[in-house]
Amino acid sequence: AQSVTQPDIHITVSEGASLELRCNYSYGATPYLFWYVQSPGQGLQLLLKYFSGDTLVQGIKGFEAEFKRSQSSFNLRKPSVHWSDAAEYFCAVGPLNTGFQKLVFGTGTRLLVSP
Amino acid sequence: SQTIHQWPATLVQPVGSPLSLECTVEGTSNPNLYWYRQAAGRGLQLLFYSVGIGQISSEVPQNLSASRPQDRQFILSSKKLLLSDSGFYLCAWSVGGRDEQYFGPGTRLTVT
């Protein structure tokens, strides 16, 4: 069965420091990978997605993620964190070749930004 | 442009009462529609999805049901709420297999 693991429940980063959020997946086919961000009490906003091509994907708000097939990972990075990045981040995986998305989400990583 | 609406934004209901949450999408046709539940400290759990009017697929056995009476309307219902139904309910839509899912603002349900 498909699964997504985000091993870090909470991460605290100083403002201006770099960030890496980990995501590992278990999937039997070529995956379609996403990172979403959720501010408190809000819906989810897509940061970036990967389905083929360059394994380093650029997203909104200065985020990027790298797909590493050999490690079954899709880690999210940002070189310099801003206080407004404090939120919960979800990694998700889905099937590439269906007419609809049936995504499996990780349990999320809550990012805290210290001054 | 496309927008997705959910209402109500918050809801407090007693155990055993009925539930109806509504989701509507504007600016697109024949979307795929999804209902998720997010419990505190947990990820998103897919409850139902629909690829067309009247077509509902259930992912998790529970006392909830979903209906799609119109192309861009998706309703989540229950006849009798349980305490365990408390959570944050998110509706989402997508078009095609490679497009992202767009999420609504969510409904916070507290069952007392």
CSV table of C-alpha atoms in Angstrom, one decimal:
chain,number,residue,atom,x,y,z
A,1,ALA,CA,0.0,0.0,0.0
A,2,GLN,CA,1.1,3.5,-0.6
A,3,SER,CA,2.4,5.5,2.3
A,4,VAL,CA,4.1,8.8,3.0
A,5,THR,CA,6.4,9.4,6.0
A,6,GLN,CA,7.3,12.8,7.4
A,7,PRO,CA,9.6,11.8,10.3
A,8,ASP,CA,9.7,15.3,11.9
A,9,ILE,CA,6.5,16.3,13.7
A,10,HIS,CA,7.9,19.7,14.7
A,11,ILE,CA,10.9,21.7,13.5
A,12,THR,CA,12.1,25.0,14.8
A,13,VAL,CA,14.3,27.1,12.6
A,14,SER,CA,15.7,30.6,13.2
A,15,GLU,CA,14.6,33.3,10.9
A,16,GLY,CA,17.1,33.5,8.0
A,17,ALA,CA,18.4,30.0,8.5
A,18,SER,CA,18.0,27.3,5.9
A,19,LEU,CA,15.3,24.7,6.1
A,20,GLU,CA,14.9,21.1,5.0
A,21,LEU,CA,11.7,19.1,5.6
A,22,ARG,CA,11.9,15.4,5.0
A,23,CYS,CA,9.5,13.2,3.1
A,24,ASN,CA,9.8,9.5,2.3
A,25,TYR,CA,7.3,7.5,0.3
A,26,SER,CA,6.4,4.0,-0.5
A,27,TYR,CA,4.8,3.6,-3.8
A,28,GLY,CA,4.6,0.7,-6.3
A,29,ALA,CA,4.5,2.8,-9.4
A,30,THR,CA,5.9,6.0,-10.7
A,31,PRO,CA,4.7,8.6,-8.3
A,32,TYR,CA,3.3,12.1,-8.6
A,33,LEU,CA,4.6,14.1,-5.7
A,34,PHE,CA,3.4,17.2,-4.0
A,35,TRP,CA,4.2,19.6,-1.1
A,36,TYR,CA,1.4,21.6,0.4
A,37,VAL,CA,1.4,24.3,3.1
A,38,GLN,CA,-1.4,24.9,5.6
A,39,SER,CA,-1.7,28.0,7.7
A,40,PRO,CA,-3.7,27.6,11.0
A,41,GLY,CA,-7.4,27.1,10.3
A,42,GLN,CA,-6.9,27.4,6.6
A,43,GLY,CA,-7.1,25.1,3.6
A,44,LEU,CA,-4.0,23.7,1.8
A,45,GLN,CA,-2.0,25.6,-0.7
A,46,LEU,CA,0.2,23.8,-3.3
A,47,LEU,CA,3.9,24.8,-3.0
A,48,LEU,CA,5.2,22.5,-5.8
A,49,LYS,CA,4.7,19.3,-7.6
A,50,TYR,CA,6.8,16.7,-9.5
A,51,PHE,CA,5.8,14.2,-12.0
A,52,SER,CA,8.7,13.9,-14.5
A,53,GLY,CA,11.8,15.7,-15.8
A,54,ASP,CA,14.2,17.6,-13.7
A,55,THR,CA,14.4,16.1,-10.3
A,56,LEU,CA,14.9,19.6,-8.7
A,57,VAL,CA,11.6,21.4,-8.7
A,58,GLN,CA,11.1,25.0,-8.0
A,59,GLY,CA,7.9,26.2,-6.2
A,60,ILE,CA,6.3,29.3,-4.9
A,61,LYS,CA,7.6,31.4,-1.9
A,62,GLY,CA,11.2,30.4,-2.6
A,63,PHE,CA,10.7,26.7,-1.9
A,64,GLU,CA,12.3,23.9,-3.9
A,65,ALA,CA,12.2,20.1,-3.6
A,66,GLU,CA,14.4,17.3,-4.9
A,67,PHE,CA,13.1,13.9,-6.0
A,68,LYS,CA,15.6,11.1,-5.3
A,69,ARG,CA,14.2,7.9,-6.6
A,70,SER,CA,17.0,5.7,-5.1
A,71,GLN,CA,16.1,7.0,-1.6
A,72,SER,CA,12.3,7.3,-2.2
A,73,SER,CA,12.5,10.8,-0.9
A,74,PHE,CA,11.1,14.2,-1.9
A,75,ASN,CA,12.6,16.7,0.6
A,76,LEU,CA,11.5,20.3,0.7
A,77,ARG,CA,14.1,23.0,1.1
A,78,LYS,CA,14.3,26.8,1.5
A,79,PRO,CA,17.7,28.6,1.8
A,80,SER,CA,16.4,31.4,4.1
A,81,VAL,CA,13.3,31.1,6.2
A,82,HIS,CA,11.0,34.0,6.9
A,83,TRP,CA,8.7,34.3,9.9
A,84,SER,CA,5.7,34.0,7.6
A,85,ASP,CA,6.8,30.5,6.6
A,86,ALA,CA,5.6,29.2,10.0
A,87,ALA,CA,2.9,26.7,9.1
A,88,GLU,CA,2.3,23.0,8.7
A,89,TYR,CA,3.7,21.3,5.6
A,90,PHE,CA,2.3,18.2,4.0
A,91,CYS,CA,4.0,15.9,1.5
A,92,ALA,CA,1.6,13.8,-0.7
A,93,VAL,CA,2.0,11.1,-3.3
A,94,GLY,CA,-0.4,10.0,-6.0
A,95,PRO,CA,-0.7,7.8,-9.0
A,96,LEU,CA,0.6,9.3,-12.2
A,97,ASN,CA,-1.6,7.7,-14.8
A,98,THR,CA,-5.2,7.9,-13.7
A,99,GLY,CA,-7.9,10.3,-14.6
A,100,PHE,CA,-8.2,11.6,-11.1
A,101,GLN,CA,-6.0,12.0,-8.1
A,102,LYS,CA,-6.1,9.8,-5.1
A,103,LEU,CA,-3.5,11.3,-2.9
A,104,VAL,CA,-1.9,9.9,0.2
A,105,PHE,CA,-0.8,12.5,2.6
A,106,GLY,CA,1.9,12.4,5.3
A,107,THR,CA,1.0,13.4,8.8
A,108,GLY,CA,2.6,16.8,8.4
A,109,THR,CA,5.5,18.8,9.8
A,110,ARG,CA,4.8,21.9,11.8
A,111,LEU,CA,7.4,24.6,11.2
A,112,LEU,CA,8.1,27.1,14.0
A,113,VAL,CA,10.3,30.1,13.2
A,114,SER,CA,12.2,31.7,16.0
A,115,PRO,CA,13.4,35.4,15.8
B,1,SER,CA,-10.9,32.1,-12.2
B,2,GLN,CA,-11.9,29.1,-10.2
B,3,THR,CA,-13.0,29.3,-6.6
B,4,ILE,CA,-14.2,26.8,-4.0
B,5,HIS,CA,-16.5,27.5,-1.2
B,6,GLN,CA,-17.3,25.6,2.0
B,7,TRP,CA,-19.9,26.3,4.6
B,8,PRO,CA,-20.3,26.6,7.4
B,9,ALA,CA,-16.9,27.7,8.5
B,10,THR,CA,-17.4,26.3,12.0
B,11,LEU,CA,-20.1,24.1,13.5
B,12,VAL,CA,-20.8,22.7,17.0
B,13,GLN,CA,-23.2,19.9,17.0
B,14,PRO,CA,-24.4,17.5,19.8
B,15,VAL,CA,-23.8,13.7,19.5
B,16,GLY,CA,-26.6,12.0,17.6
B,17,SER,CA,-27.5,15.1,15.6
B,18,PRO,CA,-27.5,15.2,11.8
B,19,LEU,CA,-24.8,16.9,9.7
B,20,SER,CA,-24.7,18.6,6.3
B,21,LEU,CA,-21.6,20.2,5.0
B,22,GLU,CA,-21.6,21.8,1.6
B,23,CYS,CA,-18.9,22.5,-1.0
B,24,THR,CA,-19.3,24.3,-4.3
B,25,VAL,CA,-16.9,25.0,-7.0
B,26,GLU,CA,-17.1,27.9,-9.4
B,27,GLY,CA,-15.3,28.5,-12.7
B,28,THR,CA,-14.8,25.0,-13.9
B,29,SER,CA,-16.8,22.1,-15.3
B,30,ASN,CA,-16.9,18.4,-14.5
B,31,PRO,CA,-14.3,18.6,-11.7
B,32,ASN,CA,-13.2,15.7,-9.6
B,33,LEU,CA,-14.3,16.4,-6.0
B,34,TYR,CA,-12.9,15.2,-2.7
B,35,TRP,CA,-13.8,15.3,1.0
B,36,TYR,CA,-11.0,15.0,3.5
B,37,ARG,CA,-11.0,14.9,7.3
B,38,GLN,CA,-8.1,16.2,9.3
B,39,ALA,CA,-8.0,15.2,12.9
B,40,ALA,CA,-5.7,17.0,15.4
B,41,GLY,CA,-2.1,15.9,15.0
B,42,ARG,CA,-2.8,13.7,12.0
B,43,GLY,CA,-2.6,14.0,8.3
B,44,LEU,CA,-5.4,14.3,5.8
B,45,GLN,CA,-7.7,11.3,5.5
B,46,LEU,CA,-9.6,10.9,2.2
B,47,LEU,CA,-13.2,10.2,2.9
B,48,PHE,CA,-15.0,10.4,-0.4
B,49,TYR,CA,-14.3,11.3,-4.0
B,50,SER,CA,-16.4,11.8,-7.0
B,51,VAL,CA,-15.6,11.9,-10.7
B,52,GLY,CA,-19.1,12.9,-11.8
B,53,ILE,CA,-22.7,13.7,-10.8
B,54,GLY,CA,-24.1,10.9,-8.7
B,55,GLN,CA,-20.7,9.0,-8.7
B,56,ILE,CA,-19.4,8.6,-5.2
B,57,SER,CA,-16.6,6.4,-4.0
B,58,SER,CA,-16.0,5.9,-0.3
B,59,GLU,CA,-12.6,5.3,1.1
B,60,VAL,CA,-13.3,4.7,4.8
B,61,PRO,CA,-16.3,2.9,6.3
B,62,GLN,CA,-18.0,5.3,8.8
B,63,ASN,CA,-21.3,6.9,9.5
B,64,LEU,CA,-20.7,9.6,7.0
B,65,SER,CA,-22.0,9.8,3.4
B,66,ALA,CA,-21.5,12.0,0.5
B,67,SER,CA,-23.6,13.1,-2.5
B,68,ARG,CA,-23.1,15.1,-5.6
B,69,PRO,CA,-26.5,16.4,-6.8
B,70,GLN,CA,-25.0,18.9,-9.2
B,71,ASP,CA,-21.8,19.0,-11.2
B,72,ARG,CA,-20.0,21.5,-8.9
B,73,GLN,CA,-21.7,20.7,-5.6
B,74,PHE,CA,-20.5,18.1,-3.1
B,75,ILE,CA,-22.3,17.4,0.2
B,76,LEU,CA,-21.1,15.6,3.2
B,77,SER,CA,-23.8,14.2,5.5
B,78,SER,CA,-24.4,12.2,8.6
B,79,LYS,CA,-27.7,11.0,10.1
B,80,LYS,CA,-26.2,10.7,13.6
B,81,LEU,CA,-22.9,12.3,14.6
B,82,LEU,CA,-20.4,10.6,16.8
B,83,LEU,CA,-17.8,12.3,19.0
B,84,SER,CA,-15.1,10.8,16.8
B,85,ASP,CA,-16.5,12.8,13.8
B,86,SER,CA,-15.0,16.0,15.3
B,87,GLY,CA,-12.3,17.4,13.0
B,88,PHE,CA,-11.5,19.8,10.2
B,89,TYR,CA,-13.2,18.9,7.0
B,90,LEU,CA,-11.7,19.9,3.7
B,91,CYS,CA,-13.2,19.9,0.3
B,92,ALA,CA,-11.0,19.8,-2.8
B,93,TRP,CA,-11.3,19.7,-6.5
B,94,SER,CA,-9.1,18.8,-9.5
B,95,VAL,CA,-9.4,18.5,-13.2
B,96,GLY,CA,-7.5,15.7,-14.9
B,97,GLY,CA,-4.9,13.3,-13.6
B,98,ARG,CA,-2.0,15.7,-13.5
B,99,ASP,CA,-3.4,18.8,-12.0
B,100,GLU,CA,-3.1,19.8,-8.4
B,101,GLN,CA,-6.0,19.6,-6.0
B,102,TYR,CA,-7.4,22.9,-5.0
B,103,PHE,CA,-8.6,23.0,-1.4
B,104,GLY,CA,-11.4,25.0,0.2
B,105,PRO,CA,-11.1,26.9,3.4
B,106,GLY,CA,-12.4,24.0,5.5
B,107,THR,CA,-15.1,23.5,8.1
B,108,ARG,CA,-14.2,23.0,11.8
B,109,LEU,CA,-16.7,20.5,13.3
B,110,THR,CA,-16.9,20.0,17.0
B,111,VAL,CA,-19.2,17.2,18.2
B,112,THR,CA,-20.1,17.7,21.9
